[in-house]
Amino acid sequence: MKTKLILLIVLLVSLSSTSQNKTTDSLIAILSDTQSEVEKLELFNTISNAYKTSSGKDVIIYANKAIALATKLQNHSALGTAYVNLGNGNIIIGDYNTSVASFLEAKSIFEILIKENPSNDLKKKLARAYGSIGIVSSEQSNYARAFEYYIKSITIYEALEDVNMLSRLYNNVGVAYQSQEDYNKALEYFNKAKQTQLQLEDPNIGITLTNIANCYLKLRAFPKALSVFNNAETYVKNNPRALGEWHNSMGTYYLKTNKPELAMQHWDQAIVAFKSIDDKFGVADTYLFKSELFLNKKQYNKAVTNANLALDLAKQTNVLEQITLSEKLLSQAFENQNKFAEALQHQKEYTLLQDSLVNIKSVKKGVQAQMNFEYEKDKNTERLEQEKQELLQKEENKIKTIKYSFAVFSLLLLAGLGFLYYNRKQLKKRLTLEKELAEYEQKALHLQMNPHFIFNCLGAISGFIINNGTDHAIKYLSKFSKLMRLTLEYSKESLIPIGKEIESLQNYLELEQLRFNNAFTYTITKDDTIEDAVAIPPLLIQPIVENAIIHGVIPKKYNGRITVGFSLQNQQLICTIVDDGVGIDQSVKQKKQSVQIHKSMALDIINKRLTMITEKANQKASIKSFQLYSANQVSEGTKVVISLPIQYID
């Protein structure tokens, strides 16, 4: 249930301290003896404001009289005040659409007047209009707009150091947080309002205390809530609207503390208070409280009676939430009485209202925003045109200043451009040096590979001479010299065509076949999709192939096989080296058992080269090794995969 908010209407301030002490009856008597239209206008506004705690209809009647007379006399300040009073009266009777239109009219009037005469009195009136728009927005659950106008109002009152009005605004902000169920934040603002009101002996402190008690009630701090409710009672007795809300809140308190009889008594008193000022919204809310309690007590006829009373009032004020809840309660009450036709009818109405509630609110807000926009646009066209002329004059004055400063600015701009050019040139030079350094580092790593490769080959020749004789050594040396010529030719380059790399690998594998007496066979393949211009760093694959021979197939002690394949995958060049040797695990184990100590630099150098390739090409280059197993988990060799960015020979 959307419970009516206890809002302090910040704009309800009498026009003079003298009129605040007079009753409405005495003011009306003075009005009947007044002949001056200027004095009548002031009295209309004063009487309208004086009815704010007793009769919403009378507030509206005298506000309309003030509007008519102020328009005739062209008294814009009094006209703005009359629209504020008119908005207040419509808030009291629950007509929020008319209320917000009145406040927006007052806002426009005061904003224009302040531009001509920024007096403190006009600023206070504008602040009241802002605060009132915030109140209506909060009642309509438009909390974003409510906070926007509350802040505008608070800003003015803080500048004017008006603590009385600030206390009321603090209360309103607290109500907005309370409506969003942020009770701790609401208590913070309510307590700020209470402290100021206690100092000022503000009669509205009863409303603030009721709000504080309601927060404690929502937080289920019942002892604190009752204590504050009792404290508030003294202050709300002379304000029918505040008294009605206090009785409604007390009813809710007793309902939550399992004392429904006391709750009902307070709700009956709330209806009396609300009816005294013709507050249909408040009366409808109270009937809904009573209907819901009667429904829970299974007193279905009384539940139906109160729900129908609430429904009639809600339709008059056009409060959709109250209409929806009334239909729901009627449906439930009739269903419990086995009056299924009536229950079904009200259930259909409830379902339609519930489904369309959000959409209707959105449409209303959109239409209202459009109306507000069009209205303010029409009212402010003349003012905006005047502001445009003022701006043009200011621009002409600025041009004169710009002419004197243009020469200095031009010099600074030229100096800045010169500095930028110099800086870019230095940056380009630094980047070029960094690129060259990276290339030199890669070539240095490549040159480290050559001695390693030659050392291994010479070791192989030496072993071949010892084991196979001079004739075979000469044949081996011939192939080795051919391989060395290719190696020396490639050592000058950071990249070579992939075909040249394959040729070099074939020569190397032929040498190793001779060395180990054809202990293995090999195959080298290249996908047709790989172009001839695709390049690869030289001597990158050979050390991996060497490991496959020395540590894979040779320890196997019978014919092995080595496969080298080149392919393209995911925009990368993939080289795969597979052997059917003893596998990684067995190879590592044999190395540990071997008495020969050998430290291979090849893999370290390959990893460094791949790191350099990654940095230069800005694309990942990597090497991965895999142990191969059969279905019976028997080792079947090793697979090494090298991934390289695709590069081309320039």
Short mmCIF file of C-alpha atoms in Angstrom, two decimals, residues 23-307:
data_model
loop_
_atom_site.label_atom_id
_atom_site.label_comp_id
_atom_site.label_asym_id
_atom_site.label_seq_id
_atom_site.Cartn_x
_atom_site.Cartn_y
_atom_site.Cartn_z
CA THR A 23 -7.42 33.86 12.51
CA THR A 24 -9.06 33.37 9.15
CA ASP A 25 -12.31 34.79 10.51
CA SER A 26 -10.68 38.07 11.51
CA LEU A 27 -8.89 38.27 8.19
CA ILE A 28 -12.16 37.82 6.31
CA ALA A 29 -13.72 40.55 8.45
CA ILE A 30 -10.88 42.90 7.54
CA LEU A 31 -11.33 41.95 3.87
CA SER A 32 -15.00 42.98 3.89
CA ASP A 33 -14.05 46.48 5.08
CA THR A 34 -11.15 46.92 2.62
CA GLN A 35 -11.66 49.06 -0.47
CA SER A 36 -8.12 49.14 -1.88
CA GLU A 37 -7.49 46.44 -4.51
CA VAL A 38 -3.81 46.29 -3.55
CA GLU A 39 -4.73 45.52 0.06
CA LYS A 40 -7.39 43.03 -1.06
CA LEU A 41 -4.77 41.20 -3.13
CA GLU A 42 -2.49 40.86 -0.12
CA LEU A 43 -5.41 39.67 2.04
CA PHE A 44 -6.49 37.07 -0.56
CA ASN A 45 -3.02 35.53 -0.48
CA THR A 46 -2.81 35.77 3.31
CA ILE A 47 -6.21 34.12 3.85
CA SER A 48 -5.40 31.40 1.29
CA ASN A 49 -2.17 30.66 3.15
CA ALA A 50 -3.95 30.73 6.53
CA TYR A 51 -6.34 27.93 5.48
CA LYS A 52 -3.44 25.56 4.80
CA THR A 53 -4.02 23.58 8.02
CA SER A 54 -7.81 23.52 7.93
CA SER A 55 -9.35 23.52 4.44
CA GLY A 56 -7.80 22.71 1.09
CA LYS A 57 -10.89 23.94 -0.76
CA ASP A 58 -10.71 27.37 0.91
CA VAL A 59 -6.99 27.59 0.06
CA ILE A 60 -7.93 27.11 -3.61
CA ILE A 61 -10.88 29.55 -3.51
CA TYR A 62 -8.85 32.47 -2.17
CA ALA A 63 -5.80 31.58 -4.31
CA ASN A 64 -7.94 31.86 -7.47
CA LYS A 65 -9.28 35.23 -6.29
CA ALA A 66 -5.70 36.41 -5.78
CA ILE A 67 -4.68 35.17 -9.24
CA ALA A 68 -7.52 37.09 -10.92
CA LEU A 69 -6.77 40.33 -9.07
CA ALA A 70 -2.96 40.05 -9.44
CA THR A 71 -3.38 39.54 -13.20
CA LYS A 72 -5.57 42.63 -13.38
CA LEU A 73 -3.10 44.74 -11.37
CA GLN A 74 -0.08 43.16 -13.16
CA ASN A 75 1.47 42.43 -9.77
CA HIS A 76 3.78 39.57 -10.76
CA SER A 77 5.20 38.93 -7.31
CA ALA A 78 1.74 38.51 -5.79
CA LEU A 79 0.71 36.42 -8.81
CA GLY A 80 3.59 34.00 -8.18
CA THR A 81 2.60 33.75 -4.49
CA ALA A 82 -1.01 33.03 -5.48
CA TYR A 83 0.08 30.18 -7.76
CA VAL A 84 2.12 28.76 -4.90
CA ASN A 85 -0.95 28.84 -2.65
CA LEU A 86 -3.05 27.27 -5.40
CA GLY A 87 -0.54 24.43 -5.67
CA ASN A 88 -0.68 23.92 -1.90
CA GLY A 89 -4.47 23.67 -1.91
CA ASN A 90 -4.40 21.05 -4.66
CA ILE A 91 -1.80 19.05 -2.73
CA ILE A 92 -4.17 18.98 0.27
CA ILE A 93 -7.10 17.66 -1.80
CA GLY A 94 -4.83 15.23 -3.69
CA ASP A 95 -4.93 16.82 -7.18
CA TYR A 96 -1.21 16.53 -7.93
CA ASN A 97 -1.31 17.25 -11.67
CA THR A 98 -2.97 20.64 -11.11
CA SER A 99 -0.65 21.24 -8.17
CA VAL A 100 2.60 20.75 -10.12
CA ALA A 101 1.30 22.94 -12.97
CA SER A 102 0.68 25.75 -10.46
CA PHE A 103 4.13 25.44 -8.91
CA LEU A 104 5.84 25.46 -12.32
CA GLU A 105 3.91 28.64 -13.18
CA ALA A 106 5.13 30.25 -9.94
CA LYS A 107 8.70 29.09 -10.61
CA SER A 108 8.77 30.73 -14.05
CA ILE A 109 7.39 34.00 -12.65
CA PHE A 110 9.93 34.22 -9.82
CA GLU A 111 12.89 33.27 -12.05
CA ILE A 112 12.07 36.15 -14.39
CA LEU A 113 11.56 38.62 -11.51
CA ILE A 114 14.88 37.68 -9.89
CA LYS A 115 16.77 38.52 -13.09
CA GLU A 116 15.35 42.04 -12.84
CA ASN A 117 15.59 42.38 -9.06
CA PRO A 118 17.53 39.67 -7.15
CA SER A 119 16.08 40.57 -3.74
CA ASN A 120 16.10 38.16 -0.81
CA ASP A 121 12.30 38.19 -0.67
CA LEU A 122 12.03 36.98 -4.28
CA LYS A 123 14.75 34.39 -3.70
CA LYS A 124 12.76 32.99 -0.77
CA LYS A 125 9.64 32.78 -2.90
CA LEU A 126 11.54 30.98 -5.65
CA ALA A 127 13.01 28.60 -3.09
CA ARG A 128 9.48 27.84 -1.82
CA ALA A 129 8.39 27.09 -5.40
CA TYR A 130 11.36 24.76 -5.91
CA GLY A 131 10.64 22.99 -2.63
CA SER A 132 6.97 22.59 -3.53
CA ILE A 133 7.83 20.98 -6.88
CA GLY A 134 10.03 18.60 -4.91
CA ILE A 135 7.08 17.76 -2.64
CA VAL A 136 4.71 16.96 -5.51
CA SER A 137 7.41 14.96 -7.29
CA SER A 138 7.98 12.94 -4.15
CA GLU A 139 4.22 12.31 -3.81
CA GLN A 140 4.22 11.10 -7.44
CA SER A 141 7.21 8.81 -6.71
CA ASN A 142 9.41 10.82 -9.08
CA TYR A 143 12.31 10.92 -6.62
CA ALA A 144 14.95 11.98 -9.14
CA ARG A 145 13.04 15.21 -9.86
CA ALA A 146 12.22 15.60 -6.16
CA PHE A 147 15.89 15.54 -5.14
CA GLU A 148 16.78 17.90 -8.00
CA TYR A 149 14.38 20.62 -6.80
CA TYR A 150 15.08 20.00 -3.11
CA ILE A 151 18.76 20.68 -3.77
CA LYS A 152 17.90 23.89 -5.65
CA SER A 153 15.75 25.05 -2.74
CA ILE A 154 18.31 24.08 -0.07
CA THR A 155 21.04 25.96 -1.96
CA ILE A 156 19.04 29.21 -1.83
CA TYR A 157 18.07 28.86 1.84
CA GLU A 158 21.65 28.03 2.85
CA ALA A 159 22.84 31.21 1.13
CA LEU A 160 20.11 33.17 2.96
CA GLU A 161 20.89 31.33 6.24
CA ASP A 162 17.18 30.59 6.71
CA VAL A 163 17.38 27.73 9.24
CA ASN A 164 13.60 27.61 9.64
CA MET A 165 12.98 26.67 6.01
CA LEU A 166 16.06 24.43 5.93
CA SER A 167 14.58 22.35 8.75
CA ARG A 168 11.44 21.79 6.65
CA LEU A 169 13.47 20.83 3.61
CA TYR A 170 15.54 18.38 5.65
CA ASN A 171 12.27 16.76 6.66
CA ASN A 172 11.14 16.54 3.03
CA VAL A 173 14.42 14.96 1.93
CA GLY A 174 14.03 12.48 4.77
CA VAL A 175 10.54 11.61 3.51
CA ALA A 176 11.92 10.97 0.02
CA TYR A 177 14.53 8.56 1.42
CA GLN A 178 11.83 6.97 3.59
CA SER A 179 9.71 6.35 0.49
CA GLN A 180 12.63 4.53 -1.09
CA GLU A 181 12.96 2.40 2.08
CA ASP A 182 16.36 3.86 2.97
CA TYR A 183 15.33 4.33 6.60
CA ASN A 184 18.77 4.99 8.07
CA LYS A 185 19.38 7.82 5.58
CA ALA A 186 15.87 9.13 6.25
CA LEU A 187 16.56 9.17 10.02
CA GLU A 188 19.71 11.20 9.39
CA TYR A 189 17.72 14.01 7.71
CA PHE A 190 14.75 13.81 10.10
CA ASN A 191 17.06 14.23 13.10
CA LYS A 192 18.73 17.25 11.45
CA ALA A 193 15.28 18.78 10.99
CA LYS A 194 14.27 17.96 14.57
CA GLN A 195 17.31 19.66 16.12
CA THR A 196 16.62 22.88 14.25
CA GLN A 197 12.89 22.77 14.98
CA LEU A 198 13.50 22.30 18.71
CA GLN A 199 15.67 25.42 18.74
CA LEU A 200 13.06 27.41 16.81
CA GLU A 201 10.09 25.92 18.71
CA ASP A 202 8.63 25.12 15.31
CA PRO A 203 5.06 23.70 15.58
CA ASN A 204 5.80 21.39 12.66
CA ILE A 205 8.10 19.33 14.84
CA GLY A 206 5.19 16.96 15.39
CA ILE A 207 5.31 15.96 11.72
CA THR A 208 9.06 15.36 11.90
CA LEU A 209 8.70 13.27 15.06
CA THR A 210 5.98 11.18 13.39
CA ASN A 211 8.31 10.56 10.45
CA ILE A 212 11.10 9.47 12.82
CA ALA A 213 8.72 7.10 14.62
CA ASN A 214 7.61 5.60 11.29
CA CYS A 215 11.25 4.87 10.39
CA TYR A 216 11.75 3.05 13.70
CA LEU A 217 8.50 1.19 13.01
CA LYS A 218 9.82 0.03 9.61
CA LEU A 219 13.07 -1.05 11.29
CA ARG A 220 10.92 -2.97 13.86
CA ALA A 221 12.38 -0.97 16.76
CA PHE A 222 8.96 -0.88 18.45
CA PRO A 223 9.91 0.62 21.86
CA LYS A 224 11.71 3.52 20.17
CA ALA A 225 8.81 4.02 17.76
CA LEU A 226 6.19 4.20 20.56
CA SER A 227 8.31 6.64 22.57
CA VAL A 228 8.64 9.03 19.62
CA PHE A 229 4.94 8.65 18.67
CA ASN A 230 3.94 9.69 22.19
CA ASN A 231 6.27 12.68 22.01
CA ALA A 232 4.78 13.73 18.65
CA GLU A 233 1.15 13.64 19.82
CA THR A 234 1.41 16.96 21.67
CA TYR A 235 2.62 18.80 18.57
CA VAL A 236 0.12 17.50 15.95
CA LYS A 237 -3.17 18.26 17.73
CA ASN A 238 -3.67 21.65 16.03
CA ASN A 239 -2.86 20.41 12.51
CA PRO A 240 -5.66 18.15 11.15
CA ARG A 241 -3.59 16.74 8.32
CA ALA A 242 -0.63 15.95 10.58
CA LEU A 243 -3.02 14.58 13.22
CA GLY A 244 -4.63 12.27 10.66
CA GLU A 245 -1.27 10.91 9.59
CA TRP A 246 -0.26 10.46 13.23
CA HIS A 247 -3.39 8.40 13.92
CA ASN A 248 -2.76 6.30 10.79
CA SER A 249 0.82 5.64 11.92
CA MET A 250 -0.32 4.75 15.44
CA GLY A 251 -2.82 2.33 13.92
CA THR A 252 -0.02 0.67 11.96
CA TYR A 253 2.07 0.47 15.14
CA TYR A 254 -0.68 -1.28 17.10
CA LEU A 255 -1.38 -3.62 14.19
CA LYS A 256 2.27 -4.68 14.08
CA THR A 257 2.29 -5.18 17.88
CA ASN A 258 -0.84 -7.40 17.72
CA LYS A 259 -3.36 -4.91 19.15
CA PRO A 260 -5.88 -4.62 16.29
CA GLU A 261 -8.62 -3.01 18.45
CA LEU A 262 -6.39 -0.06 19.29
CA ALA A 263 -5.33 0.15 15.63
CA MET A 264 -8.97 0.44 14.55
CA GLN A 265 -9.63 3.20 17.10
CA HIS A 266 -6.77 5.30 15.75
CA TRP A 267 -7.88 4.79 12.14
CA ASP A 268 -11.40 5.98 12.99
CA GLN A 269 -9.92 9.13 14.51
CA ALA A 270 -7.69 9.59 11.43
CA ILE A 271 -10.79 9.64 9.19
CA VAL A 272 -12.33 12.37 11.32
CA ALA A 273 -9.16 14.49 11.07
CA PHE A 274 -8.80 14.06 7.30
CA LYS A 275 -12.49 14.78 6.62
CA SER A 276 -12.20 18.07 8.52
CA ILE A 277 -9.95 19.40 5.73
CA ASP A 278 -11.51 17.34 2.91
CA ASP A 279 -8.33 15.31 2.42
CA LYS A 280 -9.69 12.53 0.19
CA PHE A 281 -6.31 10.87 -0.23
CA GLY A 282 -5.82 10.51 3.51
CA VAL A 283 -9.36 9.21 4.06
CA ALA A 284 -8.98 6.66 1.25
CA ASP A 285 -5.69 5.44 2.69
CA THR A 286 -7.30 4.95 6.10
CA TYR A 287 -10.25 3.00 4.66
CA LEU A 288 -7.75 0.70 2.97
CA PHE A 289 -6.02 0.09 6.31
CA LYS A 290 -9.36 -0.80 7.88
CA SER A 291 -10.47 -3.01 4.97
CA GLU A 292 -7.27 -5.01 5.10
CA LEU A 293 -7.64 -5.56 8.85
CA PHE A 294 -11.30 -6.63 8.52
CA LEU A 295 -10.27 -9.05 5.76
CA ASN A 296 -7.65 -10.65 8.00
CA LYS A 297 -10.22 -10.89 10.82
CA LYS A 298 -12.64 -12.61 8.38
CA GLN A 299 -15.20 -9.82 8.77
CA TYR A 300 -15.80 -9.77 5.03
CA ASN A 301 -18.84 -7.46 4.88
CA LYS A 302 -16.95 -4.73 6.73
CA ALA A 303 -13.92 -5.33 4.51
CA VAL A 304 -16.11 -4.82 1.41
CA THR A 305 -17.70 -1.66 2.84
CA ASN A 306 -14.38 0.00 3.62
CA ALA A 307 -12.77 -1.09 0.34
#
